[in-house]
N, CA, C and O atoms as a CHARMM CRD file, in Angstrom:
* protein
*
  336
    1    1 MET  N     16.33000  22.86900  32.06600 PROA 1      0.00000
    2    1 MET  CA    15.00800  21.94400  32.86500 PROA 1      0.00000
    3    1 MET  C     15.66900  20.73500  31.29900 PROA 1      0.00000
    4    1 MET  O     15.90400  21.13200  30.15800 PROA 1      0.00000
    5    2 PRO  N     15.80700  19.27500  31.82500 PROA 2      0.00000
    6    2 PRO  CA    15.61300  17.84700  31.76000 PROA 2      0.00000
    7    2 PRO  C     14.25300  17.50300  31.28900 PROA 2      0.00000
    8    2 PRO  O     13.13000  17.46000  31.79300 PROA 2      0.00000
    9    3 LEU  N     14.89400  17.22300  29.87600 PROA 3      0.00000
   10    3 LEU  CA    14.11400  16.75900  28.82100 PROA 3      0.00000
   11    3 LEU  C     13.05300  15.15500  29.32000 PROA 3      0.00000
   12    3 LEU  O     13.25800  14.06600  28.78400 PROA 3      0.00000
   13    4 HSD  N     12.37800  15.29400  30.00200 PROA 4      0.00000
   14    4 HSD  CA    11.25700  13.96100  29.77200 PROA 4      0.00000
   15    4 HSD  C     10.78300  13.21300  29.72100 PROA 4      0.00000
   16    4 HSD  O     11.24200  12.40000  30.52500 PROA 4      0.00000
   17    5 ARG  N      9.60700  12.66700  28.95500 PROA 5      0.00000
   18    5 ARG  CA     9.00700  11.41500  27.65000 PROA 5      0.00000
   19    5 ARG  C      7.86400  12.50400  28.44000 PROA 5      0.00000
   20    5 ARG  O      8.19300  13.64100  28.10100 PROA 5      0.00000
   21    6 ARG  N      6.87800  12.54800  29.19100 PROA 6      0.00000
   22    6 ARG  CA     5.34900  13.08200  29.68400 PROA 6      0.00000
   23    6 ARG  C      5.49200  15.38800  28.86500 PROA 6      0.00000
   24    6 ARG  O      4.67600  16.02500  28.19900 PROA 6      0.00000
   25    7 ASN  N      7.11000  15.86200  29.51100 PROA 7      0.00000
   26    7 ASN  CA     7.07700  17.20800  28.70800 PROA 7      0.00000
   27    7 ASN  C      7.22600  17.35000  27.47600 PROA 7      0.00000
   28    7 ASN  O      6.73300  18.33900  26.93300 PROA 7      0.00000
   29    8 PHE  N      8.39300  15.80000  26.27100 PROA 8      0.00000
   30    8 PHE  CA     8.66000  15.90500  25.24600 PROA 8      0.00000
   31    8 PHE  C      7.54000  15.42800  24.49700 PROA 8      0.00000
   32    8 PHE  O      7.60000  15.61200  23.28200 PROA 8      0.00000
   33    9 LEU  N      5.87700  14.48100  25.26200 PROA 9      0.00000
   34    9 LEU  CA     5.10500  14.23300  24.77300 PROA 9      0.00000
   35    9 LEU  C      4.07700  15.41300  24.78700 PROA 9      0.00000
   36    9 LEU  O      3.13800  15.27500  24.00300 PROA 9      0.00000
   37   10 LYS  N      4.10800  16.95600  25.81700 PROA 10     0.00000
   38   10 LYS  CA     2.91100  17.97300  24.96500 PROA 10     0.00000
   39   10 LYS  C      3.91100  18.62700  24.14100 PROA 10     0.00000
   40   10 LYS  O      3.77300  18.67600  22.91900 PROA 10     0.00000
   41   11 ALA  N      5.20800  19.28400  24.91700 PROA 11     0.00000
   42   11 ALA  CA     5.24800  19.66500  23.31600 PROA 11     0.00000
   43   11 ALA  C      4.75300  18.98300  22.32200 PROA 11     0.00000
   44   11 ALA  O      3.86400  19.48200  21.63200 PROA 11     0.00000
   45   12 SER  N      5.24900  17.69800  22.07100 PROA 12     0.00000
   46   12 SER  CA     4.82900  17.24400  20.52300 PROA 12     0.00000
   47   12 SER  C      2.92400  17.85000  20.16700 PROA 12     0.00000
   48   12 SER  O      2.61600  18.83300  19.49300 PROA 12     0.00000
   49   13 ALA  N      1.69900  16.61600  21.06900 PROA 13     0.00000
   50   13 ALA  CA     1.07900  16.70700  21.05400 PROA 13     0.00000
   51   13 ALA  C      0.64900  18.24100  20.65300 PROA 13     0.00000
   52   13 ALA  O     -0.31400  18.25400  19.88600 PROA 13     0.00000
   53   14 ALA  N      1.26400  19.80900  21.08000 PROA 14     0.00000
   54   14 ALA  CA     1.03200  20.74800  20.87600 PROA 14     0.00000
   55   14 ALA  C      0.69000  21.30900  19.32800 PROA 14     0.00000
   56   14 ALA  O     -0.25500  21.75800  18.67800 PROA 14     0.00000
   57   15 SER  N      2.31300  20.92700  19.16800 PROA 15     0.00000
   58   15 SER  CA     3.17200  21.55600  17.88300 PROA 15     0.00000
   59   15 SER  C      2.99500  20.10700  16.72300 PROA 15     0.00000
   60   15 SER  O      3.55500  19.80600  15.66800 PROA 15     0.00000
   61   16 LEU  N      2.36600  19.73000  17.21800 PROA 16     0.00000
   62   16 LEU  CA     1.31100  18.26300  15.39300 PROA 16     0.00000
   63   16 LEU  C      0.14100  18.52800  15.65400 PROA 16     0.00000
   64   16 LEU  O     -0.45100  17.72100  14.93700 PROA 16     0.00000
   65   17 GLY  N     -0.83200  19.25900  16.33100 PROA 17     0.00000
   66   17 GLY  CA    -2.35300  19.89700  16.77300 PROA 17     0.00000
   67   17 GLY  C     -2.55300  21.35200  15.60400 PROA 17     0.00000
   68   17 GLY  O     -3.41200  21.70700  14.79600 PROA 17     0.00000
   69   18 PHE  N     -0.84600  22.02800  16.22300 PROA 18     0.00000
   70   18 PHE  CA    -1.88400  23.24800  15.82000 PROA 18     0.00000
   71   18 PHE  C     -2.54300  23.45300  14.39800 PROA 18     0.00000
   72   18 PHE  O     -3.60300  23.88800  13.94700 PROA 18     0.00000
   73   19 PRO  N     -0.51800  22.52400  13.59300 PROA 19     0.00000
   74   19 PRO  CA    -1.16900  22.88100  11.35800 PROA 19     0.00000
   75   19 PRO  C     -2.11500  21.95000  11.82400 PROA 19     0.00000
   76   19 PRO  O     -2.04300  21.21500  10.83900 PROA 19     0.00000
   77   20 ALA  N     -3.05100  21.32600  12.63600 PROA 20     0.00000
   78   20 ALA  CA    -4.29900  20.41700  11.75200 PROA 20     0.00000
   79   20 ALA  C     -5.28600  21.09600  12.09100 PROA 20     0.00000
   80   20 ALA  O     -6.39400  20.60900  11.86700 PROA 20     0.00000
   81   21 ILE  N     -5.20200  22.29100  12.66700 PROA 21     0.00000
   82   21 ILE  CA    -6.66700  22.92300  12.92200 PROA 21     0.00000
   83   21 ILE  C     -6.32100  24.99900  11.92500 PROA 21     0.00000
   84   21 ILE  O     -6.87300  26.07000  11.67100 PROA 21     0.00000
   85   22 VAL  N     -5.03100  24.22900  11.79200 PROA 22     0.00000
   86   22 VAL  CA    -4.27000  25.77800  10.57200 PROA 22     0.00000
   87   22 VAL  C     -5.11800  25.80100   8.69400 PROA 22     0.00000
   88   22 VAL  O     -5.36000  26.67200   7.85900 PROA 22     0.00000
   89   23 SER  N     -5.34300  24.01200   8.81800 PROA 23     0.00000
   90   23 SER  CA    -5.10200  23.67000   7.79000 PROA 23     0.00000
   91   23 SER  C     -6.26600  22.59100   8.01300 PROA 23     0.00000
   92   23 SER  O     -5.86100  21.45800   7.75200 PROA 23     0.00000
   93   24 SER  N     -7.41000  22.63100   8.36800 PROA 24     0.00000
   94   24 SER  CA    -8.62200  21.25800   8.36800 PROA 24     0.00000
   95   24 SER  C     -9.45700  22.34600   7.82000 PROA 24     0.00000
   96   24 SER  O     -9.68800  23.52700   8.07800 PROA 24     0.00000
   97   25 GLN  N    -10.00000  20.98200   6.49600 PROA 25     0.00000
   98   25 GLN  CA   -11.03400  20.98200   6.06400 PROA 25     0.00000
   99   25 GLN  C    -12.01500  21.69600   5.80500 PROA 25     0.00000
  100   25 GLN  O    -12.12900  22.47300   6.75400 PROA 25     0.00000
  101   26 SER  N    -13.22700  21.98800   4.65300 PROA 26     0.00000
  102   26 SER  CA   -14.97400  22.33300   5.28200 PROA 26     0.00000
  103   26 SER  C    -15.18300  21.10900   6.88400 PROA 26     0.00000
  104   26 SER  O    -14.41900  20.14700   6.96100 PROA 26     0.00000
  105   27 PRO  N    -15.84700  21.25300   7.57100 PROA 27     0.00000
  106   27 PRO  CA   -16.55900  20.23700   7.74700 PROA 27     0.00000
  107   27 PRO  C    -18.05900  19.49500   7.18700 PROA 27     0.00000
  108   27 PRO  O    -18.91100  18.95600   7.89200 PROA 27     0.00000
  109   28 ASN  N    -18.06100  19.65600   5.76900 PROA 28     0.00000
  110   28 ASN  CA   -18.59400  19.18600   5.00700 PROA 28     0.00000
  111   28 ASN  C    -18.20600  18.63900   3.93400 PROA 28     0.00000
  112   28 ASN  O    -18.92500  18.37900   2.96900 PROA 28     0.00000
  113   29 SER  N    -16.77200  18.38200   4.06300 PROA 29     0.00000
  114   29 SER  CA   -16.09200  17.92800   2.69900 PROA 29     0.00000
  115   29 SER  C    -16.21300  16.17400   3.65500 PROA 29     0.00000
  116   29 SER  O    -16.54600  15.96900   4.82200 PROA 29     0.00000
  117   30 LYS  N    -15.70500  14.98100   2.34900 PROA 30     0.00000
  118   30 LYS  CA   -16.47400  13.82800   2.73000 PROA 30     0.00000
  119   30 LYS  C    -15.18600  13.87900   3.98200 PROA 30     0.00000
  120   30 LYS  O    -14.76400  14.97600   4.34900 PROA 30     0.00000
  121   31 LEU  N    -14.65200  12.62200   4.55400 PROA 31     0.00000
  122   31 LEU  CA   -13.56200  11.71300   5.42600 PROA 31     0.00000
  123   31 LEU  C    -12.93100  11.55400   4.20500 PROA 31     0.00000
  124   31 LEU  O    -13.28000  11.89900   3.07600 PROA 31     0.00000
  125   32 GLN  N    -11.49300  10.71100   4.79400 PROA 32     0.00000
  126   32 GLN  CA   -10.83000  10.14000   4.51300 PROA 32     0.00000
  127   32 GLN  C    -10.27600   9.06600   4.70600 PROA 32     0.00000
  128   32 GLN  O     -9.51300   9.08400   5.67200 PROA 32     0.00000
  129   33 ILE  N    -10.37700   7.80300   3.98800 PROA 33     0.00000
  130   33 ILE  CA   -10.78600   6.08600   5.55000 PROA 33     0.00000
  131   33 ILE  C     -9.68500   5.48000   3.94700 PROA 33     0.00000
  132   33 ILE  O     -9.62600   5.75000   2.74700 PROA 33     0.00000
  133   34 ALA  N     -8.69200   4.15600   5.35600 PROA 34     0.00000
  134   34 ALA  CA    -8.04200   3.71000   5.25300 PROA 34     0.00000
  135   34 ALA  C     -9.16200   2.16900   5.59000 PROA 34     0.00000
  136   34 ALA  O     -9.90700   2.36200   6.55000 PROA 34     0.00000
  137   35 ILE  N     -9.27000   1.18200   5.11500 PROA 35     0.00000
  138   35 ILE  CA    -9.86000   0.12600   5.60700 PROA 35     0.00000
  139   35 ILE  C     -9.05400  -0.85700   5.67500 PROA 35     0.00000
  140   35 ILE  O     -8.65400  -1.17400   4.55500 PROA 35     0.00000
  141   36 ILE  N     -8.42000  -1.81100   6.94400 PROA 36     0.00000
  142   36 ILE  CA    -7.81300  -3.12800   7.38700 PROA 36     0.00000
  143   36 ILE  C     -9.02600  -3.57800   7.36900 PROA 36     0.00000
  144   36 ILE  O    -10.17800  -3.20900   7.59900 PROA 36     0.00000
  145   37 GLY  N     -8.22700  -4.80400   6.90700 PROA 37     0.00000
  146   37 GLY  CA    -9.98200  -6.11900   6.75500 PROA 37     0.00000
  147   37 GLY  C    -10.69300  -5.44200   6.52700 PROA 37     0.00000
  148   37 GLY  O    -11.21100  -4.54200   7.18900 PROA 37     0.00000
  149   38 ALA  N    -10.83600  -5.80700   5.45900 PROA 38     0.00000
  150   38 ALA  CA   -11.72400  -5.95700   3.95700 PROA 38     0.00000
  151   38 ALA  C    -12.90300  -7.23400   4.76700 PROA 38     0.00000
  152   38 ALA  O    -14.12100  -7.29300   4.93300 PROA 38     0.00000
  153   39 GLY  N    -12.12200  -7.81600   4.99100 PROA 39     0.00000
  154   39 GLY  CA   -13.41900  -9.14700   5.16200 PROA 39     0.00000
  155   39 GLY  C    -14.17500  -8.97500   5.66800 PROA 39     0.00000
  156   39 GLY  O    -14.26200  -7.89900   6.26000 PROA 39     0.00000
  157   40 GLY  N    -15.29100 -10.02900   5.75600 PROA 40     0.00000
  158   40 GLY  CA   -15.92100  -9.46700   6.88700 PROA 40     0.00000
  159   40 GLY  C    -17.05600  -8.14600   7.73700 PROA 40     0.00000
  160   40 GLY  O    -17.49100  -7.09600   7.26500 PROA 40     0.00000
  161   41 ARG  N    -17.21800  -8.65200   8.87900 PROA 41     0.00000
  162   41 ARG  CA   -16.85800  -7.48100   9.35100 PROA 41     0.00000
  163   41 ARG  C    -16.16700  -6.14200   8.93600 PROA 41     0.00000
  164   41 ARG  O    -16.66200  -5.01500   8.94200 PROA 41     0.00000
  165   42 GLY  N    -15.05000  -6.48400   8.61600 PROA 42     0.00000
  166   42 GLY  CA   -14.85100  -4.91600   7.57200 PROA 42     0.00000
  167   42 GLY  C    -15.19900  -4.90400   6.70300 PROA 42     0.00000
  168   42 GLY  O    -14.84300  -3.84200   6.19100 PROA 42     0.00000
  169   43 GLY  N    -15.86000  -5.55500   5.93300 PROA 43     0.00000
  170   43 GLY  CA   -16.22000  -5.13700   4.72900 PROA 43     0.00000
  171   43 GLY  C    -17.77000  -4.13000   5.29400 PROA 43     0.00000
  172   43 GLY  O    -17.99500  -2.97100   4.94500 PROA 43     0.00000
  173   44 ARG  N    -19.02000  -5.32700   6.60800 PROA 44     0.00000
  174   44 ARG  CA   -19.89600  -4.56400   6.93400 PROA 44     0.00000
  175   44 ARG  C    -19.54600  -3.25900   6.75000 PROA 44     0.00000
  176   44 ARG  O    -20.10900  -2.47400   5.98600 PROA 44     0.00000
  177   45 ASN  N    -18.40900  -2.98500   7.60700 PROA 45     0.00000
  178   45 ASN  CA   -18.17500  -1.95200   7.74600 PROA 45     0.00000
  179   45 ASN  C    -17.81400  -0.97100   7.03300 PROA 45     0.00000
  180   45 ASN  O    -17.68100   0.08600   7.65000 PROA 45     0.00000
  181   46 MET  N    -17.56500  -0.95400   5.70900 PROA 46     0.00000
  182   46 MET  CA   -16.99400  -0.15100   4.17500 PROA 46     0.00000
  183   46 MET  C    -18.79100  -0.41800   3.97500 PROA 46     0.00000
  184   46 MET  O    -19.62700   0.48200   3.90700 PROA 46     0.00000
  185   47 LYS  N    -18.93800  -1.23000   3.93800 PROA 47     0.00000
  186   47 LYS  CA   -20.14400  -0.93900   3.25600 PROA 47     0.00000
  187   47 LYS  C    -21.17100   0.19300   3.55600 PROA 47     0.00000
  188   47 LYS  O    -21.97800   0.72200   2.79100 PROA 47     0.00000
  189   48 GLU  N    -20.86800   0.47500   5.17600 PROA 48     0.00000
  190   48 GLU  CA   -20.53500   1.73200   5.81900 PROA 48     0.00000
  191   48 GLU  C    -21.06300   2.23600   5.63900 PROA 48     0.00000
  192   48 GLU  O    -22.29300   2.23600   5.59400 PROA 48     0.00000
  193   49 CYS  N    -19.65600   3.49200   5.29200 PROA 49     0.00000
  194   49 CYS  CA   -18.43600   4.18200   4.77400 PROA 49     0.00000
  195   49 CYS  C    -18.44500   4.47900   2.75300 PROA 49     0.00000
  196   49 CYS  O    -17.81100   5.05700   1.87100 PROA 49     0.00000
  197   50 LEU  N    -19.26000   3.88400   2.89700 PROA 50     0.00000
  198   50 LEU  CA   -18.85900   3.76800   1.02900 PROA 50     0.00000
  199   50 LEU  C    -19.42800   5.26100   0.23700 PROA 50     0.00000
  200   50 LEU  O    -19.34300   5.49700  -0.96900 PROA 50     0.00000
  201   51 GLY  N    -20.09900   6.27900   1.44000 PROA 51     0.00000
  202   51 GLY  CA   -19.93500   7.19800   1.01900 PROA 51     0.00000
  203   51 GLY  C    -19.29600   8.13800   1.50100 PROA 51     0.00000
  204   51 GLY  O    -20.11200   9.05800   1.55100 PROA 51     0.00000
  205   52 GLU  N    -18.11200   8.57600   1.98500 PROA 52     0.00000
  206   52 GLU  CA   -17.37700   8.30700   2.42700 PROA 52     0.00000
  207   52 GLU  C    -16.31600   8.48800   0.94000 PROA 52     0.00000
  208   52 GLU  O    -16.70900   8.25700  -0.20400 PROA 52     0.00000
  209   53 ASP  N    -15.06100   8.90500   1.27500 PROA 53     0.00000
  210   53 ASP  CA   -13.68100   8.88700   0.41100 PROA 53     0.00000
  211   53 ASP  C    -13.03900   7.70400   0.60800 PROA 53     0.00000
  212   53 ASP  O    -11.86600   8.06000   0.72700 PROA 53     0.00000
  213   54 ILE  N    -13.06300   6.76500   0.69500 PROA 54     0.00000
  214   54 ILE  CA   -12.22300   5.28200   1.01100 PROA 54     0.00000
  215   54 ILE  C    -10.29300   5.07700  -0.09000 PROA 54     0.00000
  216   54 ILE  O    -10.02500   4.22800  -0.94000 PROA 54     0.00000
  217   55 VAL  N     -9.58600   5.96900   0.32900 PROA 55     0.00000
  218   55 VAL  CA    -8.18000   5.70800   0.00600 PROA 55     0.00000
  219   55 VAL  C     -7.04300   5.08400   0.16400 PROA 55     0.00000
  220   55 VAL  O     -5.94900   5.51400  -0.20300 PROA 55     0.00000
  221   56 ALA  N     -7.29800   3.84100   0.82900 PROA 56     0.00000
  222   56 ALA  CA    -6.87800   3.00200   1.13300 PROA 56     0.00000
  223   56 ALA  C     -7.64400   1.36900   1.56800 PROA 56     0.00000
  224   56 ALA  O     -8.41900   1.24300   2.51500 PROA 56     0.00000
  225   57 LEU  N     -7.23700   0.28100   0.68900 PROA 57     0.00000
  226   57 LEU  CA    -7.51600  -1.35100   1.64200 PROA 57     0.00000
  227   57 LEU  C     -6.22000  -1.54700   1.40200 PROA 57     0.00000
  228   57 LEU  O     -5.32600  -1.29900   0.59300 PROA 57     0.00000
  229   58 CYS  N     -6.63500  -2.50900   3.19700 PROA 58     0.00000
  230   58 CYS  CA    -5.73200  -3.98200   3.52800 PROA 58     0.00000
  231   58 CYS  C     -6.00800  -4.65200   3.79700 PROA 58     0.00000
  232   58 CYS  O     -6.36000  -4.70600   4.97600 PROA 58     0.00000
  233   59 ASP  N     -6.08400  -5.53200   3.14500 PROA 59     0.00000
  234   59 ASP  CA    -6.66300  -7.00800   4.26700 PROA 59     0.00000
  235   59 ASP  C     -5.50600  -7.79200   4.03100 PROA 59     0.00000
  236   59 ASP  O     -4.66800  -7.45400   3.19400 PROA 59     0.00000
  237   60 VAL  N     -5.37900  -9.14100   4.93300 PROA 60     0.00000
  238   60 VAL  CA    -3.96600 -10.28000   4.21700 PROA 60     0.00000
  239   60 VAL  C     -4.84700 -11.79600   3.40200 PROA 60     0.00000
  240   60 VAL  O     -4.41700 -12.91200   3.10900 PROA 60     0.00000
  241   61 ASN  N     -6.26000 -11.13600   3.24400 PROA 61     0.00000
  242   61 ASN  CA    -6.55000 -12.05600   1.88400 PROA 61     0.00000
  243   61 ASN  C     -6.86200 -11.38000   1.06000 PROA 61     0.00000
  244   61 ASN  O     -7.10100 -10.17700   1.16500 PROA 61     0.00000
  245   62 GLY  N     -6.92700 -12.21300  -0.15500 PROA 62     0.00000
  246   62 GLY  CA    -6.07600 -11.67800  -1.38700 PROA 62     0.00000
  247   62 GLY  C     -7.50900 -11.82800  -1.69500 PROA 62     0.00000
  248   62 GLY  O     -7.89800 -10.76300  -2.17400 PROA 62     0.00000
  249   63 LYS  N     -8.17700 -12.43200  -1.64600 PROA 63     0.00000
  250   63 LYS  CA    -9.61700 -12.41200  -2.48500 PROA 63     0.00000
  251   63 LYS  C    -11.16100 -11.77600  -1.46600 PROA 63     0.00000
  252   63 LYS  O    -12.36000 -12.03000  -1.57800 PROA 63     0.00000
  253   64 ASN  N    -10.21900 -10.69200  -0.31200 PROA 64     0.00000
  254   64 ASN  CA   -11.21300 -10.34000   0.27200 PROA 64     0.00000
  255   64 ASN  C    -10.75200  -8.34300  -0.14100 PROA 64     0.00000
  256   64 ASN  O    -11.72200  -7.60000  -0.29000 PROA 64     0.00000
  257   65 LEU  N     -9.80300  -7.93400  -0.22900 PROA 65     0.00000
  258   65 LEU  CA    -8.86400  -7.44200  -0.99300 PROA 65     0.00000
  259   65 LEU  C     -9.87300  -7.04500  -2.48700 PROA 65     0.00000
  260   65 LEU  O    -10.34800  -6.01000  -2.95400 PROA 65     0.00000
  261   66 GLU  N     -9.86400  -8.50300  -2.87500 PROA 66     0.00000
  262   66 GLU  CA   -10.72700  -7.98100  -4.24000 PROA 66     0.00000
  263   66 GLU  C    -11.67900  -8.13500  -4.32800 PROA 66     0.00000
  264   66 GLU  O    -11.77200  -8.53700  -5.48800 PROA 66     0.00000
  265   67 LYS  N    -12.77000  -8.12300  -3.86400 PROA 67     0.00000
  266   67 LYS  CA   -13.94100  -8.38600  -3.01600 PROA 67     0.00000
  267   67 LYS  C    -14.47500  -7.21900  -3.16400 PROA 67     0.00000
  268   67 LYS  O    -15.41500  -6.97200  -3.92000 PROA 67     0.00000
  269   68 ALA  N    -13.43900  -5.80000  -1.86900 PROA 68     0.00000
  270   68 ALA  CA   -13.03800  -5.07000  -1.17600 PROA 68     0.00000
  271   68 ALA  C    -13.12200  -4.29500  -2.13600 PROA 68     0.00000
  272   68 ALA  O    -13.99800  -3.43400  -2.05400 PROA 68     0.00000
  273   69 ALA  N    -12.30600  -4.32300  -3.29400 PROA 69     0.00000
  274   69 ALA  CA   -11.79100  -3.65900  -3.79800 PROA 69     0.00000
  275   69 ALA  C    -13.06500  -3.07100  -5.62300 PROA 69     0.00000
  276   69 ALA  O    -13.51600  -2.08300  -6.20100 PROA 69     0.00000
  277   70 LEU  N    -13.02900  -4.27200  -5.67500 PROA 70     0.00000
  278   70 LEU  CA   -14.85800  -4.47600  -6.73100 PROA 70     0.00000
  279   70 LEU  C    -15.96800  -3.49400  -6.57800 PROA 70     0.00000
  280   70 LEU  O    -16.59800  -2.83700  -7.40700 PROA 70     0.00000
  281   71 VAL  N    -16.05800  -3.63000  -4.57900 PROA 71     0.00000
  282   71 VAL  CA   -17.06600  -2.62400  -4.29500 PROA 71     0.00000
  283   71 VAL  C    -17.15700  -1.03100  -4.95300 PROA 71     0.00000
  284   71 VAL  O    -17.85100  -0.38700  -5.73900 PROA 71     0.00000
  285   72 GLN  N    -15.36800  -0.77800  -3.63000 PROA 72     0.00000
  286   72 GLN  CA   -15.32200   0.28600  -4.13900 PROA 72     0.00000
  287   72 GLN  C    -15.00000   1.60600  -5.15100 PROA 72     0.00000
  288   72 GLN  O    -14.99700   2.83700  -5.18300 PROA 72     0.00000
  289   73 ARG  N    -14.63400  -0.05400  -6.24600 PROA 73     0.00000
  290   73 ARG  CA   -14.28600   1.27300  -7.87300 PROA 73     0.00000
  291   73 ARG  C    -16.04400   0.95700  -8.10000 PROA 73     0.00000
  292   73 ARG  O    -16.20900   1.53400  -9.17500 PROA 73     0.00000
  293   74 ALA  N    -17.80300   0.23100  -7.61200 PROA 74     0.00000
  294   74 ALA  CA   -18.32400   0.14200  -7.91600 PROA 74     0.00000
  295   74 ALA  C    -18.85400   1.67400  -7.91800 PROA 74     0.00000
  296   74 ALA  O    -19.07400   2.48000  -8.82200 PROA 74     0.00000
  297   75 ASP  N    -19.01100   1.74100  -5.82800 PROA 75     0.00000
  298   75 ASP  CA   -19.11200   3.04500  -5.24000 PROA 75     0.00000
  299   75 ASP  C    -18.88300   4.03700  -6.19700 PROA 75     0.00000
  300   75 ASP  O    -19.73300   4.92600  -6.16800 PROA 75     0.00000
  301   76 GLN  N    -18.17700   4.14200  -6.87000 PROA 76     0.00000
  302   76 GLN  CA   -17.14500   5.51100  -7.21600 PROA 76     0.00000
  303   76 GLN  C    -18.10000   5.74600  -8.72800 PROA 76     0.00000
  304   76 GLN  O    -18.73500   6.65100  -9.27000 PROA 76     0.00000
  305   77 SER  N    -17.81700   4.63800  -8.92500 PROA 77     0.00000
  306   77 SER  CA   -18.39600   4.51200  -9.93600 PROA 77     0.00000
  307   77 SER  C    -20.36500   5.29200 -10.08500 PROA 77     0.00000
  308   77 SER  O    -20.55200   6.30300 -10.76200 PROA 77     0.00000
  309   78 GLY  N    -21.29100   4.73500  -9.50200 PROA 78     0.00000
  310   78 GLY  CA   -22.78100   5.37000  -8.86700 PROA 78     0.00000
  311   78 GLY  C    -23.33100   3.70500  -9.20600 PROA 78     0.00000
  312   78 GLY  O    -24.40900   3.50400  -9.76400 PROA 78     0.00000
  313   79 GLN  N    -22.23100   2.36800  -8.69000 PROA 79     0.00000
  314   79 GLN  CA   -23.22200   1.91000  -9.57200 PROA 79     0.00000
  315   79 GLN  C    -22.64400   0.40500  -8.03900 PROA 79     0.00000
  316   79 GLN  O    -21.53200   0.09200  -7.61500 PROA 79     0.00000
  317   80 ARG  N    -23.93000  -0.05900  -7.72300 PROA 80     0.00000
  318   80 ARG  CA   -23.55300  -1.70500  -7.64400 PROA 80     0.00000
  319   80 ARG  C    -22.72400  -1.92600  -7.29100 PROA 80     0.00000
  320   80 ARG  O    -21.74200  -1.69400  -7.99700 PROA 80     0.00000
  321   81 GLY  N    -22.57700  -2.39000  -6.26000 PROA 81     0.00000
  322   81 GLY  CA   -21.11300  -3.35600  -5.44500 PROA 81     0.00000
  323   81 GLY  C    -21.11100  -4.66000  -4.96900 PROA 81     0.00000
  324   81 GLY  O    -21.03700  -4.46900  -3.75600 PROA 81     0.00000
  325   82 PRO  N    -21.12700  -5.27000  -5.05400 PROA 82     0.00000
  326   82 PRO  CA   -21.11300  -7.06600  -4.35800 PROA 82     0.00000
  327   82 PRO  C    -22.02400  -7.32600  -2.69400 PROA 82     0.00000
  328   82 PRO  O    -22.83100  -8.06600  -2.13100 PROA 82     0.00000
  329   83 LEU  N    -20.66400  -5.38000  -2.39300 PROA 83     0.00000
  330   83 LEU  CA   -21.49100  -5.00800  -0.53700 PROA 83     0.00000
  331   83 LEU  C    -22.89700  -5.17700  -1.36400 PROA 83     0.00000
  332   83 LEU  O    -23.34600  -6.13600  -1.99100 PROA 83     0.00000
  333   84 ALA  N    -23.24900  -4.27500  -1.19400 PROA 84     0.00000
  334   84 ALA  CA   -24.38200  -2.94300  -1.87300 PROA 84     0.00000
  335   84 ALA  C    -26.04400  -3.70700  -1.38400 PROA 84     0.00000
  336   84 ALA  O    -27.09500  -3.12500  -1.65600 PROA 84     0.00000
């Protein structure tokens, strides 16, 4: 049977989905979130996710990235940050 893109994608999805089901975490565990674009709307979205586990921050503007890092650190330490 020739390998077509559709068959390849079906097989890949099936093989990738199974380990996720087997190794899934508790439904009550915190989400691991990466913030891409931490200024403006991204900063407001980050504010809504502060109770979760923010594992990565990314922004092309260094000032936005620095402010987001301060907010994230303050959240981890239980303090109120600039966006809170």
